Amino acid sequence: ELKVEQNPLFLSMQEGKNYTIYCNYSTTSDRLYWYRQDPGKSLESLFVLLSNGAVKQEGRLMASLDTKARLSTLHITAAVHDLSATYFCAVDSSGTYKYIFGTGTRLKVLA
Amino acid sequence: GAVVSQHPSWVICKSGTSVKIECRSLDFQATTMFWYRQFPKQSLMLMATSNEGSKATYEQGVEKDKFLINHASLTLSTLTVTSAHPEDSSFYICSADRELYGYTFGSGTRLTVV
């Protein structure tokens, strides 16, 4: 059974600081996704990582994938308040397009 | 604009009644859609896979008689929560495969059963 864990679950950080969110998964998968969710809203796609070593960046966020370690990271650079949200990683279960979501990381950026 | 539309976005119903949630792919056809539920401050849990023209596939622990899924056309899947109870109150989200763009999530439906 595929399990996806994120660390940390909650994160409070000052504006301007850097931090990394980790996503570990238990079985082989070549597809990993990062999403953002604002309170009461649905999911906003951030990154799609499809191969080992993939790195993608958008603004202050950068995501990477290490399929051998079964680990993805979401790095936040110089955080701003607008990044406050819950971030989920999701792994494609055996290429079936059934996403298994991580536990989520609730990020709060303090001004 | 949104390519996967859900309706309604918010619904309150009485215990014992049924509620239907629609998920539409607006400018593409989707043979497969997925239904998720999310309890407050928790992650998303896959409920079922909706297949156009055939029966839905439910995840373990999801009652198929309670959560009826119909995927009668290539652009519409519906989830009906039958005999709803307060514990069914949740945020329900569908997703559809938009081919080159990957799976896109609907706007979600917040169900409150009183």
mmCIF file with all atom_site columns, C-alpha atoms in Angstrom:
data_model
loop_
_atom_site.group_PDB
_atom_site.id
_atom_site.type_symbol
_atom_site.label_atom_id
_atom_site.label_alt_id
_atom_site.label_comp_id
_atom_site.label_asym_id
_atom_site.label_entity_id
_atom_site.label_seq_id
_atom_site.pdbx_PDB_ins_code
_atom_site.Cartn_x
_atom_site.Cartn_y
_atom_site.Cartn_z
_atom_site.occupancy
_atom_site.B_iso_or_equiv
_atom_site.pdbx_formal_charge
_atom_site.auth_seq_id
_atom_site.auth_comp_id
_atom_site.auth_asym_id
_atom_site.auth_atom_id
_atom_site.pdbx_PDB_model_num
ATOM 1   C CA . GLU A 1 1   ? 0.000   0.000  0.000   1.00 0.00 ? 1   GLU A CA 1
ATOM 2   C CA . LEU A 1 2   ? 1.375   3.346  -1.038  1.00 0.00 ? 2   LEU A CA 1
ATOM 3   C CA . LYS A 1 3   ? 1.871   5.797  1.812   1.00 0.00 ? 3   LYS A CA 1
ATOM 4   C CA . VAL A 1 4   ? 2.846   9.413  1.432   1.00 0.00 ? 4   VAL A CA 1
ATOM 5   C CA . GLU A 1 5   ? 4.129   11.425 4.359   1.00 0.00 ? 5   GLU A CA 1
ATOM 6   C CA . GLN A 1 6   ? 4.991   15.075 4.612   1.00 0.00 ? 6   GLN A CA 1
ATOM 7   C CA . ASN A 1 7   ? 7.169   16.823 7.093   1.00 0.00 ? 7   ASN A CA 1
ATOM 8   C CA . PRO A 1 8   ? 6.547   19.133 8.820   1.00 0.00 ? 8   PRO A CA 1
ATOM 9   C CA . LEU A 1 9   ? 2.784   19.127 9.307   1.00 0.00 ? 9   LEU A CA 1
ATOM 10  C CA . PHE A 1 10  ? 2.725   22.714 10.494  1.00 0.00 ? 10  PHE A CA 1
ATOM 11  C CA . LEU A 1 11  ? 5.186   25.452 9.758   1.00 0.00 ? 11  LEU A CA 1
ATOM 12  C CA . SER A 1 12  ? 5.244   28.998 10.967  1.00 0.00 ? 12  SER A CA 1
ATOM 13  C CA . MET A 1 13  ? 8.007   31.149 9.578   1.00 0.00 ? 13  MET A CA 1
ATOM 14  C CA . GLN A 1 14  ? 9.006   34.742 9.291   1.00 0.00 ? 14  GLN A CA 1
ATOM 15  C CA . GLU A 1 15  ? 8.903   36.607 6.024   1.00 0.00 ? 15  GLU A CA 1
ATOM 16  C CA . GLY A 1 16  ? 12.190  36.545 4.196   1.00 0.00 ? 16  GLY A CA 1
ATOM 17  C CA . LYS A 1 17  ? 13.266  33.185 5.563   1.00 0.00 ? 17  LYS A CA 1
ATOM 18  C CA . ASN A 1 18  ? 13.915  29.963 3.681   1.00 0.00 ? 18  ASN A CA 1
ATOM 19  C CA . TYR A 1 19  ? 12.528  26.540 4.441   1.00 0.00 ? 19  TYR A CA 1
ATOM 20  C CA . THR A 1 20  ? 12.047  23.108 2.913   1.00 0.00 ? 20  THR A CA 1
ATOM 21  C CA . ILE A 1 21  ? 9.048   20.814 3.057   1.00 0.00 ? 21  ILE A CA 1
ATOM 22  C CA . TYR A 1 22  ? 9.701   17.115 2.609   1.00 0.00 ? 22  TYR A CA 1
ATOM 23  C CA . CYS A 1 23  ? 7.542   14.480 0.981   1.00 0.00 ? 23  CYS A CA 1
ATOM 24  C CA . ASN A 1 24  ? 8.403   10.807 1.417   1.00 0.00 ? 24  ASN A CA 1
ATOM 25  C CA . TYR A 1 25  ? 6.563   7.968  -0.268  1.00 0.00 ? 25  TYR A CA 1
ATOM 26  C CA . SER A 1 26  ? 6.742   4.253  0.304   1.00 0.00 ? 26  SER A CA 1
ATOM 27  C CA . THR A 1 27  ? 6.666   2.565  -3.113  1.00 0.00 ? 27  THR A CA 1
ATOM 28  C CA . THR A 1 28  ? 8.106   3.186  -6.534  1.00 0.00 ? 28  THR A CA 1
ATOM 29  C CA . SER A 1 29  ? 6.529   5.999  -8.480  1.00 0.00 ? 29  SER A CA 1
ATOM 30  C CA . ASP A 1 30  ? 7.802   8.273  -11.225 1.00 0.00 ? 30  ASP A CA 1
ATOM 31  C CA . ARG A 1 31  ? 5.090   10.874 -10.914 1.00 0.00 ? 31  ARG A CA 1
ATOM 32  C CA . LEU A 1 32  ? 4.865   13.348 -8.103  1.00 0.00 ? 32  LEU A CA 1
ATOM 33  C CA . TYR A 1 33  ? 2.753   16.452 -7.851  1.00 0.00 ? 33  TYR A CA 1
ATOM 34  C CA . TRP A 1 34  ? 2.677   19.458 -5.582  1.00 0.00 ? 34  TRP A CA 1
ATOM 35  C CA . TYR A 1 35  ? -0.496  21.385 -4.873  1.00 0.00 ? 35  TYR A CA 1
ATOM 36  C CA . ARG A 1 36  ? -1.475  24.422 -2.911  1.00 0.00 ? 36  ARG A CA 1
ATOM 37  C CA . GLN A 1 37  ? -4.772  24.743 -1.098  1.00 0.00 ? 37  GLN A CA 1
ATOM 38  C CA . ASP A 1 38  ? -6.135  27.935 0.396   1.00 0.00 ? 38  ASP A CA 1
ATOM 39  C CA . PRO A 1 39  ? -8.783  27.675 3.138   1.00 0.00 ? 39  PRO A CA 1
ATOM 40  C CA . GLY A 1 40  ? -12.140 26.633 1.742   1.00 0.00 ? 40  GLY A CA 1
ATOM 41  C CA . LYS A 1 41  ? -10.754 26.279 -1.763  1.00 0.00 ? 41  LYS A CA 1
ATOM 42  C CA . SER A 1 42  ? -9.845  23.440 -4.044  1.00 0.00 ? 42  SER A CA 1
ATOM 43  C CA . LEU A 1 43  ? -6.359  22.504 -5.156  1.00 0.00 ? 43  LEU A CA 1
ATOM 44  C CA . GLU A 1 44  ? -4.073  24.622 -7.274  1.00 0.00 ? 44  GLU A CA 1
ATOM 45  C CA . SER A 1 45  ? -1.442  22.736 -9.214  1.00 0.00 ? 45  SER A CA 1
ATOM 46  C CA . LEU A 1 46  ? 2.103   23.930 -8.526  1.00 0.00 ? 46  LEU A CA 1
ATOM 47  C CA . PHE A 1 47  ? 4.467   21.377 -9.985  1.00 0.00 ? 47  PHE A CA 1
ATOM 48  C CA . VAL A 1 48  ? 4.462   18.117 -11.872 1.00 0.00 ? 48  VAL A CA 1
ATOM 49  C CA . LEU A 1 49  ? 7.642   16.062 -11.478 1.00 0.00 ? 49  LEU A CA 1
ATOM 50  C CA . LEU A 1 50  ? 7.919   13.151 -13.851 1.00 0.00 ? 50  LEU A CA 1
ATOM 51  C CA . SER A 1 51  ? 11.464  11.841 -13.615 1.00 0.00 ? 51  SER A CA 1
ATOM 52  C CA . ASN A 1 52  ? 14.322  11.269 -11.243 1.00 0.00 ? 52  ASN A CA 1
ATOM 53  C CA . GLY A 1 53  ? 16.304  14.431 -10.709 1.00 0.00 ? 53  GLY A CA 1
ATOM 54  C CA . ALA A 1 54  ? 13.532  16.676 -11.971 1.00 0.00 ? 54  ALA A CA 1
ATOM 55  C CA . VAL A 1 55  ? 13.699  20.202 -10.623 1.00 0.00 ? 55  VAL A CA 1
ATOM 56  C CA . LYS A 1 56  ? 11.132  22.876 -11.276 1.00 0.00 ? 56  LYS A CA 1
ATOM 57  C CA . GLN A 1 57  ? 10.928  26.439 -10.051 1.00 0.00 ? 57  GLN A CA 1
ATOM 58  C CA . GLU A 1 58  ? 8.171   28.996 -10.006 1.00 0.00 ? 58  GLU A CA 1
ATOM 59  C CA . GLY A 1 59  ? 8.755   32.250 -8.213  1.00 0.00 ? 59  GLY A CA 1
ATOM 60  C CA . ARG A 1 60  ? 9.836   31.579 -4.636  1.00 0.00 ? 60  ARG A CA 1
ATOM 61  C CA . LEU A 1 61  ? 9.042   27.872 -4.816  1.00 0.00 ? 61  LEU A CA 1
ATOM 62  C CA . MET A 1 62  ? 11.277  25.129 -6.120  1.00 0.00 ? 62  MET A CA 1
ATOM 63  C CA . ALA A 1 63  ? 10.439  21.435 -6.210  1.00 0.00 ? 63  ALA A CA 1
ATOM 64  C CA . SER A 1 64  ? 12.714  18.474 -6.778  1.00 0.00 ? 64  SER A CA 1
ATOM 65  C CA . LEU A 1 65  ? 12.318  14.726 -7.057  1.00 0.00 ? 65  LEU A CA 1
ATOM 66  C CA . ASP A 1 66  ? 14.647  11.892 -6.106  1.00 0.00 ? 66  ASP A CA 1
ATOM 67  C CA . THR A 1 67  ? 12.904  8.673  -7.104  1.00 0.00 ? 67  THR A CA 1
ATOM 68  C CA . LYS A 1 68  ? 15.667  6.496  -5.712  1.00 0.00 ? 68  LYS A CA 1
ATOM 69  C CA . ALA A 1 69  ? 15.255  7.982  -2.257  1.00 0.00 ? 69  ALA A CA 1
ATOM 70  C CA . ARG A 1 70  ? 11.494  8.253  -2.793  1.00 0.00 ? 70  ARG A CA 1
ATOM 71  C CA . LEU A 1 71  ? 11.723  11.842 -1.705  1.00 0.00 ? 71  LEU A CA 1
ATOM 72  C CA . SER A 1 72  ? 10.526  15.140 -3.025  1.00 0.00 ? 72  SER A CA 1
ATOM 73  C CA . THR A 1 73  ? 11.242  18.552 -1.586  1.00 0.00 ? 73  THR A CA 1
ATOM 74  C CA . LEU A 1 74  ? 9.472   21.863 -1.883  1.00 0.00 ? 74  LEU A CA 1
ATOM 75  C CA . HIS A 1 75  ? 11.850  24.688 -1.075  1.00 0.00 ? 75  HIS A CA 1
ATOM 76  C CA . ILE A 1 76  ? 10.614  28.113 -0.137  1.00 0.00 ? 76  ILE A CA 1
ATOM 77  C CA . THR A 1 77  ? 12.940  31.035 -0.709  1.00 0.00 ? 77  THR A CA 1
ATOM 78  C CA . ALA A 1 78  ? 12.474  34.377 1.039   1.00 0.00 ? 78  ALA A CA 1
ATOM 79  C CA . ALA A 1 79  ? 8.949   33.600 2.136   1.00 0.00 ? 79  ALA A CA 1
ATOM 80  C CA . VAL A 1 80  ? 6.205   36.174 1.821   1.00 0.00 ? 80  VAL A CA 1
ATOM 81  C CA . HIS A 1 81  ? 2.815   36.290 3.507   1.00 0.00 ? 81  HIS A CA 1
ATOM 82  C CA . ASP A 1 82  ? 0.999   35.352 0.286   1.00 0.00 ? 82  ASP A CA 1
ATOM 83  C CA . LEU A 1 83  ? 2.574   31.913 0.450   1.00 0.00 ? 83  LEU A CA 1
ATOM 84  C CA . SER A 1 84  ? 0.537   31.070 3.538   1.00 0.00 ? 84  SER A CA 1
ATOM 85  C CA . ALA A 1 85  ? -1.540  28.026 2.593   1.00 0.00 ? 85  ALA A CA 1
ATOM 86  C CA . THR A 1 86  ? -1.564  24.254 2.917   1.00 0.00 ? 86  THR A CA 1
ATOM 87  C CA . TYR A 1 87  ? 0.754   22.399 0.581   1.00 0.00 ? 87  TYR A CA 1
ATOM 88  C CA . PHE A 1 88  ? 0.157   18.829 -0.491  1.00 0.00 ? 88  PHE A CA 1
ATOM 89  C CA . CYS A 1 89  ? 2.299   16.429 -2.388  1.00 0.00 ? 89  CYS A CA 1
ATOM 90  C CA . ALA A 1 90  ? 0.602   13.604 -4.254  1.00 0.00 ? 90  ALA A CA 1
ATOM 91  C CA . VAL A 1 91  ? 1.971   10.461 -5.782  1.00 0.00 ? 91  VAL A CA 1
ATOM 92  C CA . ASP A 1 92  ? 0.497   8.573  -8.683  1.00 0.00 ? 92  ASP A CA 1
ATOM 93  C CA . SER A 1 93  ? -0.287  5.069  -7.476  1.00 0.00 ? 93  SER A CA 1
ATOM 94  C CA . SER A 1 94  ? 1.439   2.723  -9.893  1.00 0.00 ? 94  SER A CA 1
ATOM 95  C CA . GLY A 1 95  ? 0.707   4.843  -12.925 1.00 0.00 ? 95  GLY A CA 1
ATOM 96  C CA . THR A 1 96  ? -3.014  4.513  -12.461 1.00 0.00 ? 96  THR A CA 1
ATOM 97  C CA . TYR A 1 97  ? -3.610  8.258  -12.058 1.00 0.00 ? 97  TYR A CA 1
ATOM 98  C CA . LYS A 1 98  ? -5.077  7.547  -8.640  1.00 0.00 ? 98  LYS A CA 1
ATOM 99  C CA . TYR A 1 99  ? -3.408  10.155 -6.554  1.00 0.00 ? 99  TYR A CA 1
ATOM 100 C CA . ILE A 1 100 ? -2.408  9.339  -3.011  1.00 0.00 ? 100 ILE A CA 1
ATOM 101 C CA . PHE A 1 101 ? -2.026  12.576 -1.132  1.00 0.00 ? 101 PHE A CA 1
ATOM 102 C CA . GLY A 1 102 ? 0.448   13.406 1.552   1.00 0.00 ? 102 GLY A CA 1
ATOM 103 C CA . THR A 1 103 ? -0.622  14.563 4.961   1.00 0.00 ? 103 THR A CA 1
ATOM 104 C CA . GLY A 1 104 ? -0.264  18.202 4.002   1.00 0.00 ? 104 GLY A CA 1
ATOM 105 C CA . THR A 1 105 ? 1.904   20.979 5.412   1.00 0.00 ? 105 THR A CA 1
ATOM 106 C CA . ARG A 1 106 ? 0.129   24.008 6.738   1.00 0.00 ? 106 ARG A CA 1
ATOM 107 C CA . LEU A 1 107 ? 2.355   26.992 6.196   1.00 0.00 ? 107 LEU A CA 1
ATOM 108 C CA . LYS A 1 108 ? 1.914   30.310 7.905   1.00 0.00 ? 108 LYS A CA 1
ATOM 109 C CA . VAL A 1 109 ? 4.215   33.141 6.980   1.00 0.00 ? 109 VAL A CA 1
ATOM 110 C CA . LEU A 1 110 ? 4.369   35.876 9.566   1.00 0.00 ? 110 LEU A CA 1
ATOM 111 C CA . ALA A 1 111 ? 4.868   39.457 8.529   1.00 0.00 ? 111 ALA A CA 1
ATOM 112 C CA . GLY B 2 1   ? -11.161 29.831 -16.459 1.00 0.00 ? 1   GLY B CA 1
ATOM 113 C CA . ALA B 2 2   ? -11.989 26.628 -14.640 1.00 0.00 ? 2   ALA B CA 1
ATOM 114 C CA . VAL B 2 3   ? -11.845 23.551 -16.837 1.00 0.00 ? 3   VAL B CA 1
ATOM 115 C CA . VAL B 2 4   ? -13.439 21.248 -14.290 1.00 0.00 ? 4   VAL B CA 1
ATOM 116 C CA . SER B 2 5   ? -16.603 22.603 -12.793 1.00 0.00 ? 5   SER B CA 1
ATOM 117 C CA . GLN B 2 6   ? -18.368 21.326 -9.708  1.00 0.00 ? 6   GLN B CA 1
ATOM 118 C CA . HIS B 2 7   ? -21.885 22.141 -8.691  1.00 0.00 ? 7   HIS B CA 1
ATOM 119 C CA . PRO B 2 8   ? -23.031 23.096 -6.163  1.00 0.00 ? 8   PRO B CA 1
ATOM 120 C CA . SER B 2 9   ? -20.071 24.684 -4.443  1.00 0.00 ? 9   SER B CA 1
ATOM 121 C CA . TRP B 2 10  ? -21.835 24.619 -1.104  1.00 0.00 ? 10  TRP B CA 1
ATOM 122 C CA . VAL B 2 11  ? -24.856 22.719 0.144   1.00 0.00 ? 11  VAL B CA 1
ATOM 123 C CA . ILE B 2 12  ? -26.640 22.210 3.450   1.00 0.00 ? 12  ILE B CA 1
ATOM 124 C CA . CYS B 2 13  ? -29.105 19.371 3.739   1.00 0.00 ? 13  CYS B CA 1
ATOM 125 C CA . LYS B 2 14  ? -31.083 17.618 6.432   1.00 0.00 ? 14  LYS B CA 1
ATOM 126 C CA . SER B 2 15  ? -30.156 14.209 7.797   1.00 0.00 ? 15  SER B CA 1
ATOM 127 C CA . GLY B 2 16  ? -31.717 11.415 5.820   1.00 0.00 ? 16  GLY B CA 1
ATOM 128 C CA . THR B 2 17  ? -31.930 13.271 2.532   1.00 0.00 ? 17  THR B CA 1
ATOM 129 C CA . SER B 2 18  ? -29.827 12.713 -0.562  1.00 0.00 ? 18  SER B CA 1
ATOM 130 C CA . VAL B 2 19  ? -27.555 15.194 -2.248  1.00 0.00 ? 19  VAL B CA 1
ATOM 131 C CA . LYS B 2 20  ? -26.197 15.110 -5.783  1.00 0.00 ? 20  LYS B CA 1
ATOM 132 C CA . ILE B 2 21  ? -22.893 16.722 -6.719  1.00 0.00 ? 21  ILE B CA 1
ATOM 133 C CA . GLU B 2 22  ? -21.973 17.262 -10.352 1.00 0.00 ? 22  GLU B CA 1
ATOM 134 C CA . CYS B 2 23  ? -18.514 17.312 -11.867 1.00 0.00 ? 23  CYS B CA 1
ATOM 135 C CA . ARG B 2 24  ? -18.201 18.570 -15.438 1.00 0.00 ? 24  ARG B CA 1
ATOM 136 C CA . SER B 2 25  ? -15.229 18.795 -17.740 1.00 0.00 ? 25  SER B CA 1
ATOM 137 C CA . LEU B 2 26  ? -15.893 22.016 -19.593 1.00 0.00 ? 26  LEU B CA 1
ATOM 138 C CA . ASP B 2 27  ? -13.776 21.889 -22.744 1.00 0.00 ? 27  ASP B CA 1
ATOM 139 C CA . PHE B 2 28  ? -12.543 18.340 -22.913 1.00 0.00 ? 28  PHE B CA 1
ATOM 140 C CA . GLN B 2 29  ? -13.787 14.793 -22.607 1.00 0.00 ? 29  GLN B CA 1
ATOM 141 C CA . ALA B 2 30  ? -12.922 12.682 -19.612 1.00 0.00 ? 30  ALA B CA 1
ATOM 142 C CA . THR B 2 31  ? -13.393 8.934  -19.637 1.00 0.00 ? 31  THR B CA 1
ATOM 143 C CA . THR B 2 32  ? -12.141 8.750  -16.077 1.00 0.00 ? 32  THR B CA 1
ATOM 144 C CA . MET B 2 33  ? -12.808 11.028 -13.174 1.00 0.00 ? 33  MET B CA 1
ATOM 145 C CA . PHE B 2 34  ? -11.909 10.649 -9.528  1.00 0.00 ? 34  PHE B CA 1
ATOM 146 C CA . TRP B 2 35  ? -13.815 11.628 -6.421  1.00 0.00 ? 35  TRP B CA 1
ATOM 147 C CA . TYR B 2 36  ? -12.050 12.685 -3.232  1.00 0.00 ? 36  TYR B CA 1
ATOM 148 C CA . ARG B 2 37  ? -13.259 13.784 0.156   1.00 0.00 ? 37  ARG B CA 1
ATOM 149 C CA . GLN B 2 38  ? -11.491 16.009 2.602   1.00 0.00 ? 38  GLN B CA 1
ATOM 150 C CA . PHE B 2 39  ? -12.366 16.458 6.260   1.00 0.00 ? 39  PHE B CA 1
ATOM 151 C CA . PRO B 2 40  ? -11.443 19.750 7.920   1.00 0.00 ? 40  PRO B CA 1
ATOM 152 C CA . LYS B 2 41  ? -7.716  20.201 8.300   1.00 0.00 ? 41  LYS B CA 1
ATOM 153 C CA . GLN B 2 42  ? -7.018  16.791 6.829   1.00 0.00 ? 42  GLN B CA 1
ATOM 154 C CA . SER B 2 43  ? -5.671  15.512 3.572   1.00 0.00 ? 43  SER B CA 1
ATOM 155 C CA . LEU B 2 44  ? -7.632  14.319 0.570   1.00 0.00 ? 44  LEU B CA 1
ATOM 156 C CA . MET B 2 45  ? -8.778  10.737 0.502   1.00 0.00 ? 45  MET B CA 1
ATOM 157 C CA . LEU B 2 46  ? -9.621  9.019  -2.750  1.00 0.00 ? 46  LEU B CA 1
ATOM 158 C CA . MET B 2 47  ? -13.153 7.646  -2.645  1.00 0.00 ? 47  MET B CA 1
ATOM 159 C CA . ALA B 2 48  ? -13.711 6.175  -6.060  1.00 0.00 ? 48  ALA B CA 1
ATOM 160 C CA . THR B 2 49  ? -12.804 6.104  -9.699  1.00 0.00 ? 49  THR B CA 1
ATOM 161 C CA . SER B 2 50  ? -15.618 7.060  -12.033 1.00 0.00 ? 50  SER B CA 1
ATOM 162 C CA . ASN B 2 51  ? -15.522 5.374  -15.435 1.00 0.00 ? 51  ASN B CA 1
ATOM 163 C CA . GLU B 2 52  ? -17.640 6.574  -18.332 1.00 0.00 ? 52  GLU B CA 1
ATOM 164 C CA . GLY B 2 53  ? -20.169 3.949  -19.319 1.00 0.00 ? 53  GLY B CA 1
ATOM 165 C CA . SER B 2 54  ? -19.290 1.475  -16.599 1.00 0.00 ? 54  SER B CA 1
ATOM 166 C CA . LYS B 2 55  ? -19.488 0.993  -12.878 1.00 0.00 ? 55  LYS B CA 1
ATOM 167 C CA . ALA B 2 56  ? -17.369 3.044  -10.568 1.00 0.00 ? 56  ALA B CA 1
ATOM 168 C CA . THR B 2 57  ? -14.498 1.496  -8.672  1.00 0.00 ? 57  THR B CA 1
ATOM 169 C CA . TYR B 2 58  ? -14.597 2.245  -4.965  1.00 0.00 ? 58  TYR B CA 1
ATOM 170 C CA . GLU B 2 59  ? -11.692 2.399  -2.567  1.00 0.00 ? 59  GLU B CA 1
ATOM 171 C CA . GLN B 2 60  ? -11.637 0.132  0.413   1.00 0.00 ? 60  GLN B CA 1
ATOM 172 C CA . GLY B 2 61  ? -13.932 1.311  3.171   1.00 0.00 ? 61  GLY B CA 1
ATOM 173 C CA . VAL B 2 62  ? -16.118 3.474  0.958   1.00 0.00 ? 62  VAL B CA 1
ATOM 174 C CA . GLU B 2 63  ? -19.747 2.387  0.907   1.00 0.00 ? 63  GLU B CA 1
ATOM 175 C CA . LYS B 2 64  ? -20.839 2.092  -2.689  1.00 0.00 ? 64  LYS B CA 1
ATOM 176 C CA . ASP B 2 65  ? -24.510 2.081  -1.756  1.00 0.00 ? 65  ASP B CA 1
ATOM 177 C CA . LYS B 2 66  ? -24.126 5.312  0.129   1.00 0.00 ? 66  LYS B CA 1
ATOM 178 C CA . PHE B 2 67  ? -21.992 7.157  -2.392  1.00 0.00 ? 67  PHE B CA 1
ATOM 179 C CA . LEU B 2 68  ? -23.566 6.547  -5.775  1.00 0.00 ? 68  LEU B CA 1
ATOM 180 C CA . ILE B 2 69  ? -21.469 7.506  -8.755  1.00 0.00 ? 69  ILE B CA 1
ATOM 181 C CA . ASN B 2 70  ? -22.779 7.878  -12.273 1.00 0.00 ? 70  ASN B CA 1
ATOM 182 C CA . HIS B 2 71  ? -20.621 8.738  -15.268 1.00 0.00 ? 71  HIS B CA 1
ATOM 183 C CA . ALA B 2 72  ? -23.153 8.753  -18.050 1.00 0.00 ? 72  ALA B CA 1
ATOM 184 C CA . SER B 2 73  ? -21.302 10.995 -20.465 1.00 0.00 ? 73  SER B CA 1
ATOM 185 C CA . LEU B 2 74  ? -17.757 11.977 -21.305 1.00 0.00 ? 74  LEU B CA 1
ATOM 186 C CA . THR B 2 75  ? -18.167 15.347 -19.641 1.00 0.00 ? 75  THR B CA 1
ATOM 187 C CA . LEU B 2 76  ? -20.229 14.604 -16.552 1.00 0.00 ? 76  LEU B CA 1
ATOM 188 C CA . SER B 2 77  ? -19.823 12.513 -13.438 1.00 0.00 ? 77  SER B CA 1
ATOM 189 C CA . THR B 2 78  ? -22.184 12.751 -10.501 1.00 0.00 ? 78  THR B CA 1
ATOM 190 C CA . LEU B 2 79  ? -21.768 11.751 -6.872  1.00 0.00 ? 79  LEU B CA 1
ATOM 191 C CA . THR B 2 80  ? -24.939 11.225 -4.869  1.00 0.00 ? 80  THR B CA 1
ATOM 192 C CA . VAL B 2 81  ? -24.673 11.017 -1.121  1.00 0.00 ? 81  VAL B CA 1
ATOM 193 C CA . THR B 2 82  ? -27.700 8.978  -0.092  1.00 0.00 ? 82  THR B CA 1
ATOM 194 C CA . SER B 2 83  ? -29.370 9.185  3.287   1.00 0.00 ? 83  SER B CA 1
ATOM 195 C CA . ALA B 2 84  ? -26.829 11.736 4.374   1.00 0.00 ? 84  ALA B CA 1
ATOM 196 C CA . HIS B 2 85  ? -25.797 11.989 8.009   1.00 0.00 ? 85  HIS B CA 1
ATOM 197 C CA . PRO B 2 86  ? -23.744 14.623 9.832   1.00 0.00 ? 86  PRO B CA 1
ATOM 198 C CA . GLU B 2 87  ? -20.644 12.447 9.599   1.00 0.00 ? 87  GLU B CA 1
ATOM 199 C CA . ASP B 2 88  ? -20.870 12.766 5.812   1.00 0.00 ? 88  ASP B CA 1
ATOM 200 C CA . SER B 2 89  ? -20.231 16.483 6.117   1.00 0.00 ? 89  SER B CA 1
ATOM 201 C CA . SER B 2 90  ? -17.046 17.094 4.220   1.00 0.00 ? 90  SER B CA 1
ATOM 202 C CA . PHE B 2 91  ? -15.421 18.802 1.258   1.00 0.00 ? 91  PHE B CA 1
ATOM 203 C CA . TYR B 2 92  ? -15.845 16.724 -1.895  1.00 0.00 ? 92  TYR B CA 1
ATOM 204 C CA . ILE B 2 93  ? -13.531 17.290 -4.851  1.00 0.00 ? 93  ILE B CA 1
ATOM 205 C CA . CYS B 2 94  ? -13.480 15.664 -8.257  1.00 0.00 ? 94  CYS B CA 1
ATOM 206 C CA . SER B 2 95  ? -10.660 15.501 -10.759 1.00 0.00 ? 95  SER B CA 1
ATOM 207 C CA . ALA B 2 96  ? -10.516 14.739 -14.459 1.00 0.00 ? 96  ALA B CA 1
ATOM 208 C CA . ASP B 2 97  ? -7.705  13.944 -16.867 1.00 0.00 ? 97  ASP B CA 1
ATOM 209 C CA . ARG B 2 98  ? -7.090  16.843 -19.189 1.00 0.00 ? 98  ARG B CA 1
ATOM 210 C CA . GLU B 2 99  ? -4.629  14.785 -21.260 1.00 0.00 ? 99  GLU B CA 1
ATOM 211 C CA . LEU B 2 100 ? -1.527  16.892 -21.872 1.00 0.00 ? 100 LEU B CA 1
ATOM 212 C CA . TYR B 2 101 ? -2.213  19.006 -18.807 1.00 0.00 ? 101 TYR B CA 1
ATOM 213 C CA . GLY B 2 102 ? -2.644  16.148 -16.371 1.00 0.00 ? 102 GLY B CA 1
ATOM 214 C CA . TYR B 2 103 ? -5.351  15.762 -13.817 1.00 0.00 ? 103 TYR B CA 1
ATOM 215 C CA . THR B 2 104 ? -7.241  18.923 -12.982 1.00 0.00 ? 104 THR B CA 1
ATOM 216 C CA . PHE B 2 105 ? -9.287  19.339 -9.853  1.00 0.00 ? 105 PHE B CA 1
ATOM 217 C CA . GLY B 2 106 ? -12.748 20.781 -9.618  1.00 0.00 ? 106 GLY B CA 1
ATOM 218 C CA . SER B 2 107 ? -13.603 23.707 -7.401  1.00 0.00 ? 107 SER B CA 1
ATOM 219 C CA . GLY B 2 108 ? -14.974 21.444 -4.689  1.00 0.00 ? 108 GLY B CA 1
ATOM 220 C CA . THR B 2 109 ? -18.313 21.082 -2.915  1.00 0.00 ? 109 THR B CA 1
ATOM 221 C CA . ARG B 2 110 ? -18.714 21.713 0.762   1.00 0.00 ? 110 ARG B CA 1
ATOM 222 C CA . LEU B 2 111 ? -21.463 19.499 2.158   1.00 0.00 ? 111 LEU B CA 1
ATOM 223 C CA . THR B 2 112 ? -22.961 20.155 5.566   1.00 0.00 ? 112 THR B CA 1
ATOM 224 C CA . VAL B 2 113 ? -25.558 17.737 6.893   1.00 0.00 ? 113 VAL B CA 1
ATOM 225 C CA . VAL B 2 114 ? -27.652 19.016 9.777   1.00 0.00 ? 114 VAL B CA 1
#
